[in-house]
Short mmCIF file of C-alpha atoms in Angstrom, two decimals:
data_model
loop_
_atom_site.label_atom_id
_atom_site.label_comp_id
_atom_site.label_asym_id
_atom_site.label_seq_id
_atom_site.Cartn_x
_atom_site.Cartn_y
_atom_site.Cartn_z
CA MET A 1050 47.86 129.05 -105.51
CA THR A 1051 51.30 127.80 -103.55
CA LYS A 1052 51.35 127.79 -100.07
CA ILE A 1053 52.48 130.40 -97.48
CA LEU A 1054 53.47 129.27 -94.35
CA VAL A 1055 53.09 130.80 -90.90
CA ALA A 1056 54.98 130.56 -88.48
CA GLY A 1057 54.64 131.35 -84.32
CA ALA A 1058 50.43 130.37 -85.68
CA SER A 1059 49.69 129.62 -82.76
CA GLY A 1060 50.55 132.82 -81.23
CA TYR A 1061 47.65 135.60 -80.72
CA LEU A 1062 48.58 137.32 -84.75
CA GLY A 1063 49.65 133.97 -85.34
CA LYS A 1064 46.10 132.41 -85.64
CA TYR A 1065 44.73 135.88 -87.19
CA ILE A 1066 46.20 135.71 -89.90
CA LEU A 1067 45.61 131.66 -90.81
CA GLU A 1068 41.48 133.24 -90.12
CA GLU A 1069 42.32 136.08 -92.85
CA LEU A 1070 44.07 133.41 -95.20
CA TYR A 1071 41.08 131.31 -94.71
CA LYS A 1072 39.23 134.10 -95.89
CA TRP A 1073 41.18 134.48 -98.61
CA LYS A 1074 41.11 130.96 -99.46
CA ILE A 1075 44.85 130.73 -99.71
CA PRO A 1076 46.54 127.06 -98.65
CA ALA A 1077 48.28 127.67 -95.46
CA VAL A 1078 51.24 125.34 -93.88
CA ALA A 1079 51.17 126.27 -89.88
CA LEU A 1080 53.80 126.73 -88.14
CA VAL A 1081 53.66 125.19 -84.68
CA ASN A 1082 55.23 123.85 -81.83
CA ASP A 1083 52.34 122.22 -80.21
CA PRO A 1084 49.32 121.42 -82.63
CA GLU A 1085 46.45 120.72 -80.08
CA LYS A 1086 46.93 125.39 -79.66
CA LEU A 1087 45.19 124.61 -83.10
CA GLU A 1088 42.54 122.82 -82.03
CA ASN A 1089 40.03 125.19 -82.78
CA LEU A 1090 40.84 125.86 -86.73
CA LYS A 1091 41.10 121.60 -87.50
CA ASN A 1092 37.77 122.09 -89.58
CA ARG A 1093 39.32 124.68 -92.14
CA ASN A 1094 41.68 122.87 -93.54
CA ILE A 1095 44.67 124.25 -92.79
CA LYS A 1096 48.13 121.67 -92.73
CA THR A 1097 49.79 122.13 -89.60
CA VAL A 1098 54.40 121.08 -88.71
CA GLN A 1099 54.97 120.91 -85.83
CA ALA A 1100 58.79 121.98 -85.03
CA GLU A 1101 61.07 123.82 -82.38
CA VAL A 1102 62.38 127.14 -84.29
CA THR A 1103 64.83 127.37 -81.72
CA ARG A 1104 66.93 123.65 -82.87
CA PRO A 1105 67.55 124.31 -86.45
CA LYS A 1106 66.68 120.43 -87.51
CA THR A 1107 63.80 120.10 -86.64
CA LEU A 1108 63.53 123.00 -89.72
CA SER A 1109 64.39 120.69 -92.43
CA GLY A 1110 61.86 120.72 -95.50
CA VAL A 1111 58.81 122.41 -93.75
CA CYS A 1112 59.85 125.23 -96.38
CA LYS A 1113 59.22 122.66 -99.53
CA ASP A 1114 56.60 124.03 -102.11
CA VAL A 1115 55.87 127.34 -100.00
CA GLU A 1116 56.36 130.53 -101.60
CA THR A 1117 56.25 133.33 -98.49
CA VAL A 1118 57.26 132.45 -94.48
CA ILE A 1119 54.80 135.16 -92.49
CA SER A 1120 57.21 134.35 -89.10
CA THR A 1121 55.83 136.26 -85.80
CA VAL A 1122 57.89 134.15 -83.57
CA GLY A 1123 58.89 136.21 -81.05
CA ILE A 1124 58.51 136.87 -76.71
CA THR A 1125 56.93 139.08 -74.96
CA ARG A 1126 58.42 137.61 -71.83
CA PRO A 1127 61.88 135.46 -71.87
CA LYS A 1128 61.00 131.51 -70.50
CA ASP A 1129 61.87 128.81 -70.53
CA GLY A 1130 65.32 129.11 -70.43
CA LEU A 1131 65.35 131.53 -73.84
CA SER A 1132 66.38 134.81 -74.23
CA TYR A 1133 65.55 137.84 -76.66
CA MET A 1134 68.55 136.80 -79.11
CA ASP A 1135 68.00 132.31 -78.70
CA VAL A 1136 63.56 133.33 -79.89
CA ASP A 1137 63.84 136.81 -81.94
CA TYR A 1138 67.08 136.92 -83.58
CA HIS A 1139 68.05 132.79 -83.54
CA ALA A 1140 65.06 130.83 -84.20
CA ASN A 1141 63.84 133.24 -86.67
CA LEU A 1142 67.11 133.24 -88.60
CA ASN A 1143 67.22 129.45 -88.27
CA LEU A 1144 63.67 130.22 -90.62
CA LEU A 1145 65.05 132.16 -92.86
CA LYS A 1146 67.91 130.45 -93.65
CA GLU A 1147 65.33 126.73 -94.34
CA ALA A 1148 63.52 128.97 -96.53
CA GLU A 1149 67.24 129.93 -98.62
CA ARG A 1150 67.39 126.50 -99.13
CA ALA A 1151 64.36 126.01 -100.23
CA ARG A 1152 64.37 129.02 -102.51
CA VAL A 1153 61.01 130.42 -101.09
CA ARG A 1154 60.46 133.35 -103.06
CA LYS A 1155 59.74 136.27 -99.80
CA PHE A 1156 59.65 136.16 -96.68
CA ILE A 1157 57.26 138.86 -94.23
CA TYR A 1158 58.59 140.00 -90.36
CA VAL A 1159 56.72 141.27 -87.40
CA SER A 1160 58.48 143.20 -85.62
CA VAL A 1161 57.72 146.91 -83.94
CA ILE A 1162 57.34 149.95 -84.99
CA ASP A 1163 60.78 151.93 -84.31
CA GLY A 1164 62.42 149.03 -83.75
CA ASP A 1165 65.90 150.45 -85.90
CA LYS A 1166 65.66 153.13 -83.57
CA LEU A 1167 65.56 151.74 -80.59
CA HIS A 1168 68.67 150.63 -79.52
CA HIS A 1169 68.68 149.67 -75.79
CA PRO A 1170 65.81 147.11 -75.53
CA LYS A 1171 67.20 143.73 -76.01
CA ILE A 1172 64.06 142.64 -77.19
CA THR A 1173 64.51 145.04 -80.03
CA GLU A 1174 68.41 145.01 -80.11
CA ALA A 1175 67.21 140.43 -81.00
CA LYS A 1176 64.33 142.47 -83.25
CA GLU A 1177 66.89 144.59 -85.41
CA ARG A 1178 69.55 142.24 -85.16
CA PHE A 1179 67.20 139.46 -87.56
CA VAL A 1180 65.77 142.55 -89.72
CA ASP A 1181 69.50 143.10 -90.75
CA ALA A 1182 69.85 139.61 -92.16
CA LEU A 1183 66.90 139.64 -93.60
CA LYS A 1184 67.17 143.30 -95.44
CA ALA A 1185 70.70 140.68 -96.19
CA SER A 1186 69.65 137.60 -97.48
CA GLY A 1187 68.91 138.62 -101.04
CA LEU A 1188 65.11 137.26 -100.71
CA GLU A 1189 62.37 139.45 -101.16
CA TYR A 1190 61.22 140.77 -98.14
CA THR A 1191 58.33 143.15 -96.23
CA VAL A 1192 59.08 143.76 -92.19
CA ILE A 1193 55.74 144.72 -90.97
CA ARG A 1194 56.24 147.44 -88.19
CA PRO A 1195 52.63 147.46 -85.84
CA ASN A 1196 52.49 150.55 -84.02
CA GLY A 1197 51.33 148.20 -80.96
CA PHE A 1198 48.17 145.48 -80.22
CA PHE A 1199 45.24 145.91 -78.71
CA SER A 1200 46.25 142.22 -76.70
CA ASP A 1201 49.36 145.12 -75.42
CA LEU A 1202 47.19 147.12 -73.44
CA ARG A 1203 45.17 144.54 -71.33
CA GLU A 1204 47.34 145.55 -68.36
CA VAL A 1205 46.05 149.72 -68.31
CA LEU A 1206 42.17 147.19 -68.40
CA LEU A 1207 43.00 145.09 -65.59
CA ARG A 1208 44.31 147.91 -63.18
CA ALA A 1209 41.53 150.02 -64.31
CA GLU A 1210 39.26 147.33 -62.56
CA LYS A 1211 41.13 147.79 -59.38
CA ARG A 1212 42.66 151.04 -58.71
CA SER A 1213 43.39 154.33 -61.01
CA VAL A 1214 46.10 154.32 -64.03
CA VAL A 1215 48.87 155.38 -63.51
CA LEU A 1216 50.71 157.48 -66.23
CA PHE A 1217 54.13 159.47 -65.97
CA GLY A 1218 54.56 162.81 -68.09
CA ASN A 1219 51.93 164.46 -68.43
CA GLY A 1220 49.58 161.77 -70.50
CA GLU A 1221 49.49 163.74 -73.65
CA LEU A 1222 51.51 161.85 -75.72
CA LYS A 1223 49.92 159.89 -78.52
CA LEU A 1224 50.14 156.44 -79.99
CA ASN A 1225 47.60 153.94 -82.16
CA PRO A 1226 47.41 150.26 -81.15
CA ILE A 1227 46.30 148.06 -84.11
CA HIS A 1228 44.12 145.00 -83.36
CA GLY A 1229 45.49 141.51 -84.70
CA ALA A 1230 43.24 141.13 -86.89
CA ASP A 1231 43.67 144.47 -89.00
CA LEU A 1232 46.89 143.15 -88.14
CA ALA A 1233 46.85 140.37 -90.08
CA GLU A 1234 45.32 141.86 -92.95
CA VAL A 1235 48.12 144.14 -93.73
CA CYS A 1236 50.76 140.99 -93.58
CA VAL A 1237 48.23 139.07 -95.42
CA ARG A 1238 48.63 142.00 -98.20
CA ALA A 1239 52.24 142.05 -97.74
CA ILE A 1240 52.88 139.16 -99.74
CA ALA A 1241 51.90 140.18 -103.15
CA GLN A 1242 52.83 144.00 -102.63
CA LYS A 1243 56.97 145.42 -102.37
CA ASP A 1244 56.37 148.08 -100.26
CA LYS A 1245 59.90 147.01 -97.84
CA GLU A 1246 58.70 148.03 -94.58
CA ILE A 1247 55.34 148.45 -93.31
CA SER A 1248 54.76 150.87 -90.47
CA VAL A 1249 51.49 150.63 -89.29
CA GLY A 1250 48.59 151.03 -86.88
CA GLY A 1251 45.07 151.03 -85.62
CA PRO A 1252 42.16 153.25 -86.93
CA ASP A 1253 42.29 155.97 -83.78
CA ILE A 1254 45.39 158.56 -82.69
CA LEU A 1255 44.76 158.60 -78.89
CA THR A 1256 46.49 160.00 -75.94
CA GLN A 1257 47.87 157.93 -73.19
CA ASN A 1258 45.25 160.01 -71.01
CA GLU A 1259 42.23 158.50 -73.51
CA ILE A 1260 43.18 155.26 -73.49
CA ALA A 1261 42.79 155.20 -69.45
CA GLU A 1262 40.08 157.41 -69.74
CA MET A 1263 38.85 153.93 -72.22
CA ALA A 1264 39.30 151.35 -69.76
CA LEU A 1265 37.68 153.60 -67.22
CA CYS A 1266 35.28 153.44 -68.86
CA ALA A 1267 34.96 150.13 -68.91
CA TRP A 1268 35.07 148.88 -65.83
CA ASN A 1269 31.94 151.78 -65.10
CA LYS A 1270 34.24 153.72 -63.82
CA PRO A 1271 35.22 157.52 -63.23
CA ALA A 1272 37.91 159.12 -65.08
CA ASP A 1273 40.85 158.83 -62.37
CA ILE A 1274 44.60 159.06 -63.74
CA VAL A 1275 47.46 159.78 -61.68
CA HIS A 1276 50.07 161.32 -63.48
CA LEU A 1277 53.86 160.87 -61.65
CA PRO A 1278 56.57 162.75 -63.44
CA GLU A 1279 58.64 161.50 -65.50
CA TRP A 1280 61.72 161.02 -63.56
CA ILE A 1281 59.78 158.58 -61.54
CA ARG A 1282 59.92 156.60 -64.31
CA SER A 1283 63.89 157.03 -65.20
CA LEU A 1284 64.40 155.98 -61.97
CA ILE A 1285 62.35 152.93 -61.99
CA LEU A 1286 64.34 151.96 -65.57
CA THR A 1287 67.32 152.75 -63.15
CA ILE A 1288 66.37 150.65 -60.21
CA ALA A 1289 64.92 147.62 -62.48
CA LYS A 1290 67.84 147.07 -64.53
CA ILE A 1291 70.09 146.76 -61.42
CA PHE A 1292 67.74 144.19 -58.69
CA LEU A 1293 66.53 142.21 -60.99
CA SER A 1294 68.05 139.63 -63.43
CA ARG A 1295 68.88 139.99 -67.28
CA GLN A 1296 65.76 138.10 -68.65
CA ARG A 1297 63.16 139.36 -65.90
CA PHE A 1298 64.14 143.53 -67.16
CA GLY A 1299 63.40 142.88 -70.78
CA PRO A 1300 59.84 143.41 -70.43
CA PRO A 1301 59.95 146.74 -67.76
CA GLU A 1302 63.19 147.64 -69.94
CA PHE A 1303 61.10 148.22 -73.35
CA PHE A 1304 57.33 148.90 -71.99
CA LEU A 1305 59.21 151.93 -69.56
CA THR A 1306 60.58 152.81 -73.22
CA LEU A 1307 57.69 152.51 -75.77
CA LEU A 1308 55.89 154.87 -72.64
CA ALA A 1309 58.57 158.12 -73.07
CA ARG A 1310 57.91 157.96 -77.23
CA GLU A 1311 54.90 159.27 -78.96
CA SER A 1312 54.46 157.13 -81.99
CA ILE A 1313 52.19 157.90 -84.51
CA ALA A 1314 52.01 154.96 -87.55
CA THR A 1315 49.56 154.93 -90.39
CA ARG A 1316 45.57 154.37 -89.72
CA TYR A 1317 44.70 151.96 -91.02
CA GLY A 1318 41.73 148.80 -90.12
CA THR A 1319 38.13 149.09 -88.57
CA HIS A 1320 38.42 147.77 -84.53
CA ARG A 1321 38.45 150.14 -82.05
CA LEU A 1322 39.87 150.21 -78.11
CA GLN A 1323 36.88 151.24 -76.68
CA ASP A 1324 35.95 148.10 -78.06
CA PHE A 1325 37.44 145.75 -76.94
CA PHE A 1326 38.26 146.54 -74.00
CA ASN A 1327 34.17 146.10 -73.33
CA GLN A 1328 34.74 142.65 -74.91
CA GLU A 1329 37.48 142.25 -72.69
CA VAL A 1330 35.68 143.00 -69.60
CA GLN A 1331 32.59 140.79 -70.04
CA GLN A 1332 34.74 137.69 -71.25
CA ILE A 1333 36.64 138.78 -67.32
CA LYS A 1334 32.35 138.84 -66.46
CA GLN A 1335 31.83 135.81 -67.84
CA GLN A 1336 34.91 134.09 -66.43
CA SER A 1337 34.62 135.76 -63.14
CA ASN A 1338 30.63 134.76 -62.85
CA GLN A 1339 31.83 130.41 -63.93
CA LYS A 1340 33.90 129.80 -61.32
#
């Protein structure tokens, strides 16, 4: 079977995709800027290629004999002087151009739920600009739109450990976040599917209140949830935009925008958020005991 190139392979989702490809016995090429981040996968006979997607010259030839590219390239928090446009748009565009030169059959890109409707956050602006370029490329493509990752909710878990969880509004907006392993399966299945866009979430549709309760339950704490008026969320956004730099404003802009939206995607997978929270708490406690 021809090879699959995974870009962003050392990231949270990328590692799960490599595991899924190995499970399916599909030859994989892992595109990374630091091969040491994949040390634990060496015994899987996964070929690693070192390149920096923000530097087009380093990508020369990476798509040779590749049938499909799966890109998870993107940043949540700008760092090393790189912006969302530098990574989520330009870096993916560099990879797309290399895929076109190598005549890759298909390009699978992981964006965000409703990214095409969220025009203000800088992160979605960059991602959707690349989606437009991908659609215009002429390559077969699939845009995967996950409804948030379990890993994105670690912040809720950490807040639940130290104090009550704060929500805006009544906390009844719903979402169904997905585990990285389940999303990886969606990405790998998309190799042979014809869908142009796939919006997907986890198996459980939960309110923000229920997610907060799960986080508190994982710490064996009472359901202490504070609800603040919605206008406070809007005020925080306004003040943050004035006083924070463009790079520092990006993450709160994105997450505070999503907190005001209800997002329900096609249910998929077997991993449960409560189990994830419980496992994370156990890891945190073990790390604490080792210190």
